Structure formats: structure tokens, C-alpha cells
Short mmCIF file of C-alpha atoms in Angstrom, two decimals:
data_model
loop_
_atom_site.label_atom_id
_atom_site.label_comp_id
_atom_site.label_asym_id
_atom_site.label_seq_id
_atom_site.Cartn_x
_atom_site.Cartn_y
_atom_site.Cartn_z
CA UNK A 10 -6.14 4.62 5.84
CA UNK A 11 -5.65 1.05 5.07
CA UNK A 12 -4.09 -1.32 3.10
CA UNK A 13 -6.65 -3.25 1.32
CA UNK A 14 -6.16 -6.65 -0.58
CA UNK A 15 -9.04 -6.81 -3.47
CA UNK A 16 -9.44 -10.73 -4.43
CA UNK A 17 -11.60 -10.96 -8.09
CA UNK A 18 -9.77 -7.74 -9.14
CA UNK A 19 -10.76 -8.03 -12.90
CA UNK A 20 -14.44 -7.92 -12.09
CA UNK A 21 -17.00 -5.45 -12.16
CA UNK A 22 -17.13 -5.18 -8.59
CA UNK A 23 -13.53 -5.42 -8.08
CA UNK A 24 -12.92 -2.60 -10.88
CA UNK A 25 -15.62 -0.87 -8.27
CA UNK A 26 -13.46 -1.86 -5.31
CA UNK A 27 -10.43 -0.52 -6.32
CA UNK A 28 -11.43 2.86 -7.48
CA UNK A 29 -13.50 3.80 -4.46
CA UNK A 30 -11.08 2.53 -2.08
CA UNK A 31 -8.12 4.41 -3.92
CA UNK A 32 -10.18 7.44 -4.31
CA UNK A 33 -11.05 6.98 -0.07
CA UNK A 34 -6.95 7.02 0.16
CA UNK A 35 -6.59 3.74 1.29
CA UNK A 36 -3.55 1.27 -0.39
CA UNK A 37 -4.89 -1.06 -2.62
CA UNK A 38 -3.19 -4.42 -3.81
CA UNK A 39 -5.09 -6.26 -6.90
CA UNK A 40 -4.88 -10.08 -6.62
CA UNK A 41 -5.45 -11.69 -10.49
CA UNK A 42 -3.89 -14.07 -12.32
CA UNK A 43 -3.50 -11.71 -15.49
CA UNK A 44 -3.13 -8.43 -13.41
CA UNK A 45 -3.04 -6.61 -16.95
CA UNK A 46 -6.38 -7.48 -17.44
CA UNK A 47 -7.07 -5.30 -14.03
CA UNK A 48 -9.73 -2.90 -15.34
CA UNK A 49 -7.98 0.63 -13.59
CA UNK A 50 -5.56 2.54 -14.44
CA UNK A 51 -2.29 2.93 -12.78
CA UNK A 52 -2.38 4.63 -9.92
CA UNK A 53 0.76 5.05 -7.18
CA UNK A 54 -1.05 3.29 -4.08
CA UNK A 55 -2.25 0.74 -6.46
CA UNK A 56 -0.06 -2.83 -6.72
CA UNK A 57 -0.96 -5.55 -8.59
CA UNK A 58 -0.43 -8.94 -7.80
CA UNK A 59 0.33 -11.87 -10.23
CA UNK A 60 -1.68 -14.89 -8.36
CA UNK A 61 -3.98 -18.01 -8.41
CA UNK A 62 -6.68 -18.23 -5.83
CA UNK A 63 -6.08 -21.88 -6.06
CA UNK A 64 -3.02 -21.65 -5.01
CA UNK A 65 -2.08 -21.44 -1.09
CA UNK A 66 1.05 -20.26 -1.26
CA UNK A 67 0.75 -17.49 -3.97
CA UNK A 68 -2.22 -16.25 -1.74
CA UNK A 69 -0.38 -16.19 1.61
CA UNK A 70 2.41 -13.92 0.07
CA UNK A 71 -0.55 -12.03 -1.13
CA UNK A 72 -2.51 -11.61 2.18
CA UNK A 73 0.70 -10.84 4.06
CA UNK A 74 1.41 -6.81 4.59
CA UNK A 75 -2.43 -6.04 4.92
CA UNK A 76 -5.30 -4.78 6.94
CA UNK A 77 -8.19 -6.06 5.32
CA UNK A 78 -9.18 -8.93 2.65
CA UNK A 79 -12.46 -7.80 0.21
CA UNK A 80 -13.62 -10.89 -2.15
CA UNK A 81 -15.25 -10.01 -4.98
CA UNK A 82 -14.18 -13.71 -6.17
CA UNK A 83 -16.30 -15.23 -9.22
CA UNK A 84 -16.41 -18.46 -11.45
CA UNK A 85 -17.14 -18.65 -15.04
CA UNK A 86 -19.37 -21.43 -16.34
CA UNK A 87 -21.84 -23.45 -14.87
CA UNK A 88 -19.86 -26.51 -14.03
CA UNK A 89 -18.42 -27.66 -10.80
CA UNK A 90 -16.29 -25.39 -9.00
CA UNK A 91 -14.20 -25.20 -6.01
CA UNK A 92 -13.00 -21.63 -6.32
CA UNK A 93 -15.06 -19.87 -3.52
CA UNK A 94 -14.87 -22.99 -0.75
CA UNK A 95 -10.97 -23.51 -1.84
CA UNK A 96 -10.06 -20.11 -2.39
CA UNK A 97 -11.54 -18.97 0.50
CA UNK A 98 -10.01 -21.81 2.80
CA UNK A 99 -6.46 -20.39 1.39
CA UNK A 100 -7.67 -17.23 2.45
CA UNK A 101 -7.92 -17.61 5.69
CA UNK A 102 -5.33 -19.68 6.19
CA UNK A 103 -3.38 -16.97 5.73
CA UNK A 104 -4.40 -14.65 7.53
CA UNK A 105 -4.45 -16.44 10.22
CA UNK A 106 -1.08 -16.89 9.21
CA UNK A 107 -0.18 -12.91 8.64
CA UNK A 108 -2.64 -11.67 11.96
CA UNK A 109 -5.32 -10.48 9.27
CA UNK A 110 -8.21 -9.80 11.36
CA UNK A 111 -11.15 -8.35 8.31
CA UNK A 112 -12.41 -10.06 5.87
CA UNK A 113 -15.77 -9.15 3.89
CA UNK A 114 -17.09 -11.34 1.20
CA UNK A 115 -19.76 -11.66 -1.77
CA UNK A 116 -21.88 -14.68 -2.33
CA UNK A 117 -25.47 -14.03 -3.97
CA UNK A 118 -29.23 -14.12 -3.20
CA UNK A 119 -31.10 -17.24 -2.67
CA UNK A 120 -28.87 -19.66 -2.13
CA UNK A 121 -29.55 -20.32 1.12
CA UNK A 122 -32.80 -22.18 2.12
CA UNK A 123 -34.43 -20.07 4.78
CA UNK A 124 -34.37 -17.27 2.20
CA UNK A 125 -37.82 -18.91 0.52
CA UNK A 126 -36.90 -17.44 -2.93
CA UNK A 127 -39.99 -17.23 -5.29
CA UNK A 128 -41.25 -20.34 -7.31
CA UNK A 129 -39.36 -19.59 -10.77
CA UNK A 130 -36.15 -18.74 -9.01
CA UNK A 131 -36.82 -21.88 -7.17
CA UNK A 132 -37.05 -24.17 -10.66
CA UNK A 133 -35.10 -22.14 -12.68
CA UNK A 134 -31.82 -20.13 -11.87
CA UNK A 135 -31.41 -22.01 -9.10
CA UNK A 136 -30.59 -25.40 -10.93
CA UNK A 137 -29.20 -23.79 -13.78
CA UNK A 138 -26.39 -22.30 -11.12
CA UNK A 139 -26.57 -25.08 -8.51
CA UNK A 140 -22.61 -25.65 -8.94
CA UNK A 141 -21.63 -22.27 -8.42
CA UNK A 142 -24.59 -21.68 -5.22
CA UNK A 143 -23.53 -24.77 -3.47
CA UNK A 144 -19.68 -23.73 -3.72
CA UNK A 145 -20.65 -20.29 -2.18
CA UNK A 146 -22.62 -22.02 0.21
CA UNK A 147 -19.30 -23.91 1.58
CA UNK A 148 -18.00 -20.92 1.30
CA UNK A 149 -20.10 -19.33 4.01
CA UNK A 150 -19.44 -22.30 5.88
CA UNK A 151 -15.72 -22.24 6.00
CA UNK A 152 -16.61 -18.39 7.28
CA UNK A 153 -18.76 -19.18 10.16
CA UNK A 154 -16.14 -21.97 11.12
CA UNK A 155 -13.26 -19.62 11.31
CA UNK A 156 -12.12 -17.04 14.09
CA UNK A 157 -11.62 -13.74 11.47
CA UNK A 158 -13.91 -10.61 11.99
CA UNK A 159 -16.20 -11.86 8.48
CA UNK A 160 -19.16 -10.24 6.88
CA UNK A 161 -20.92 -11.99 3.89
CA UNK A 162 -22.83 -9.99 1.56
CA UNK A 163 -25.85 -11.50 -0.28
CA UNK A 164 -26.30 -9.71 -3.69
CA UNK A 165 -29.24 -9.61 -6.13
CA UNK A 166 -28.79 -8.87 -9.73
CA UNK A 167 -25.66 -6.30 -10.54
CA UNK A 168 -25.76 -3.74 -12.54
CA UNK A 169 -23.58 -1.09 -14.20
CA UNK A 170 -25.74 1.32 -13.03
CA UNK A 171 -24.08 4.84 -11.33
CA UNK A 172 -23.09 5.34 -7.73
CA UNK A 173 -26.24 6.71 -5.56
CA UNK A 174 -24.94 5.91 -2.07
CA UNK A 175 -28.48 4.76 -1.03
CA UNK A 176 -28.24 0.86 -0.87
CA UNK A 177 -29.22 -1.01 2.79
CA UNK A 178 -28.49 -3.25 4.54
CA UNK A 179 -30.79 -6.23 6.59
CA UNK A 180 -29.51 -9.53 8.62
CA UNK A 181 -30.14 -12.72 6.06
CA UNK A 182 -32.55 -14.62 6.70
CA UNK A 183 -35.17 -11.79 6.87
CA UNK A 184 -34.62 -10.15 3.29
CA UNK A 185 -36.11 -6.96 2.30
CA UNK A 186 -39.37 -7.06 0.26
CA UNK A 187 -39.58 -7.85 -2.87
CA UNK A 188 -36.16 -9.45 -2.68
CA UNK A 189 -35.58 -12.03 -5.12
CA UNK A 190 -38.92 -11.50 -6.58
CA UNK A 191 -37.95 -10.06 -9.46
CA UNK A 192 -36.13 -7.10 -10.83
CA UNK A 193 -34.37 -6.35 -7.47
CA UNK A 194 -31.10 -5.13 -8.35
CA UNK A 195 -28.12 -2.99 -7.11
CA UNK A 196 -24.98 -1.78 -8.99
CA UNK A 197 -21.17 -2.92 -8.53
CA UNK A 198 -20.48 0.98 -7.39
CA UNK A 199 -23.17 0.81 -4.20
CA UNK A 200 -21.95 -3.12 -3.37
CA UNK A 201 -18.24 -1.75 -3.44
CA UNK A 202 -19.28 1.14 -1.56
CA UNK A 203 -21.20 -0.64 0.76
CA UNK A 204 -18.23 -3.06 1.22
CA UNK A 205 -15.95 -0.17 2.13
CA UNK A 206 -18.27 1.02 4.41
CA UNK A 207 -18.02 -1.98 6.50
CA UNK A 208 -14.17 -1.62 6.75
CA UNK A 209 -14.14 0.10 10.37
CA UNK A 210 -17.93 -1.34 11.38
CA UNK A 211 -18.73 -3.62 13.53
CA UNK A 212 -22.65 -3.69 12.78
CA UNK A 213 -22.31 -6.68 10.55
CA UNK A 214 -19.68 -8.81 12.13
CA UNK A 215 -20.11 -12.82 11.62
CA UNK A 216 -23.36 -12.21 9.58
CA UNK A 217 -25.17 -12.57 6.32
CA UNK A 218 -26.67 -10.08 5.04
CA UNK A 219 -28.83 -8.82 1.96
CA UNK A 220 -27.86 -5.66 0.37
CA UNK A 221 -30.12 -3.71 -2.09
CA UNK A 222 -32.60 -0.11 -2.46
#
């Protein structure tokens, strides 16, 4: 088993995260800056850690000791943000800095390009969430710059729907039909189970890919 860190811990998908990983066996370490606001009950190979993503040092202490990063990082409001391109520059700072080899990270559907989303995602979610697209964006870039074993996972919509174990997986740019063309979806329980899945795989090393049914 391994020692997991768990970055956007007080998330849907993090709350995901950390119960499938503990209930997998692995040791699980919750990085929030209100860990009381962690969505999971206590649990003896859970830890949670008091921390700012913005903050290099606070996540350096927080990387060190582990096996594996997942980012389920997120930013509220549509205004300029820095948290996924900063956070994640932290991030692997430090595990560079600790010998932290995994790392697999969310960013969403569509914001790249070469995905040729459909004409009313085109005019209207992406503007609306430019700020918080082009931040992932340098996000990926920082990724594809840097020597770690990354995978990015491109979401559609989430859901709270159940756990079904049936979600794939295809390289971006080539996403699967109907992707992005409306009502494609998949819950936080398949994306963190997906995630996990990718722990010991090498299938998806230094790509982006689309995950959905």
C-alpha cells in the first residue's frame, strides 16, 4: 500500500479520494487549509494536514514522507486565479525536493484548443470560466515541463452520482463521442476511482486524457 497525499481534500472528489483510497488500505494525508472542514470521518491511516497551496513551504512539509501526490485542487469564483499554475509549481518543487516520483492531476474538458468543443461551449462556459481554464491550462504546462511520472485527467460535468466502476479512459486530443456535447458526465466516485487506478500504471504516463462512460 501507499502513502497518498490528497491536495483539494474538502472537495467532492477529494471526499471521493480519501474514502476509496482508505478503504484500498493505502495511508492517506488530507492537505486543506481548514482540515475540519475535511468531509470524512476519522479514520486511523487518515492525517490531516493544516496547509495553503499557496504556500511553498507549508506544501513541501506536506509532500515530504509520501509515495504519490493526487490533485483534486479547485478555485471558487470566476476571477483571476493562480491556484492551479502556483500551487502546482509548489508541488513539484517539492517533490523534486522529497524524491516524489507520481503525481496525477484534474483539470476539465475543453480547455484546450485541439479539443474543438461544440459552438455554445465555445461562446458560453468557456468565457464565463476563462480565468479558471487558462490557469489549468498553465497548469498542464508546468506538468509537461517537469521530470515527475504525471497524468492529467480531463473531466466533464461531475456528479454525485454512485460508484459503477465503468468510466474510460482515451488520450486528449481525440475525446470520446459526444464529449463535451452535452450532458456528458461522470461522478466524483468513478474520477477518484479512476485516479487510484492509475497509482501503479504506467498506461497514462505524461498524458492528457478524457475520462467519462
Amino acid at each position: 500500500m501507499s502513502r497518498l497525499l490528497i491536495l483539494g481534500a474538502t472537495g467532492g472528489t477529494g471526499a471521493a479520494l480519501i474514502r476509496q483510497a482508505l478503504e484500498a488500505g493505502h495511508e492517506v494525508s488530507a492537505f486543506a487549509r481548514t482540515p475540519a472542514t475535511i468531509p470524512v470521518p476519522h479514520h486511523e491511516r487518515l492525517r490531516a494536514l493544516r496547509g495553503d497551496i499557496m504556500d511553498a513551504e507549508q506544501v513541501s512539509r506536506a509532500v515530504s514522507g509520501h509515495d504519490a501526490v493526487l490533485s483534486a485542487l479547485g478555485s471558487r469564483g470566476l476571477g483571476p486565479t493562480r491556484v492551479y499554475s502556483d500551487g502546482i509549481v509548489h508541488v513539484l518543487r517539492a517533490m523534486k525536493e522529497h524524491g516524489v516520483r507520481r503525481l496525477i492531476a484534474v483539470t476539465a474538458a475543453g480547455i484546450g484548443e485541439e479539443q474543438q468543443p461544440a459552438l455554445w461551449f465555445r461562446l458560453l462556459v468557456k468565457p464565463m470560466l476563462r480565468n479558471r481554464y487558462s490557469d489549468m491550462l498553465r497548469m498542464e504546462e508546468a506538468l509537461r515541463r517537469s521530470d515527475v511520472a504525471w497524468t492529467v485527467v480531463r473531466v466533464p460535468k461531475l456528479t454525485d452520482g454512485r460508484l459503477t466502476k465503468e468510466c474510460r479512459a482515451e488520450v486528449d486530443p481525440s475525446p470520446p463521442e459526444g464529449y463535451l456535447f452535452g450532458g456528458t458526465t461522470i461522478s466524483r466516485e468513478d474520477l477518484a476511482y479512476f485516479m487510484l487506478s492509475q497509482l501503479e500504471s504506467e498506461e497514462y504516463l505524461h498524458k492528457a486524457i478524457v475520462v467519462t462512460y
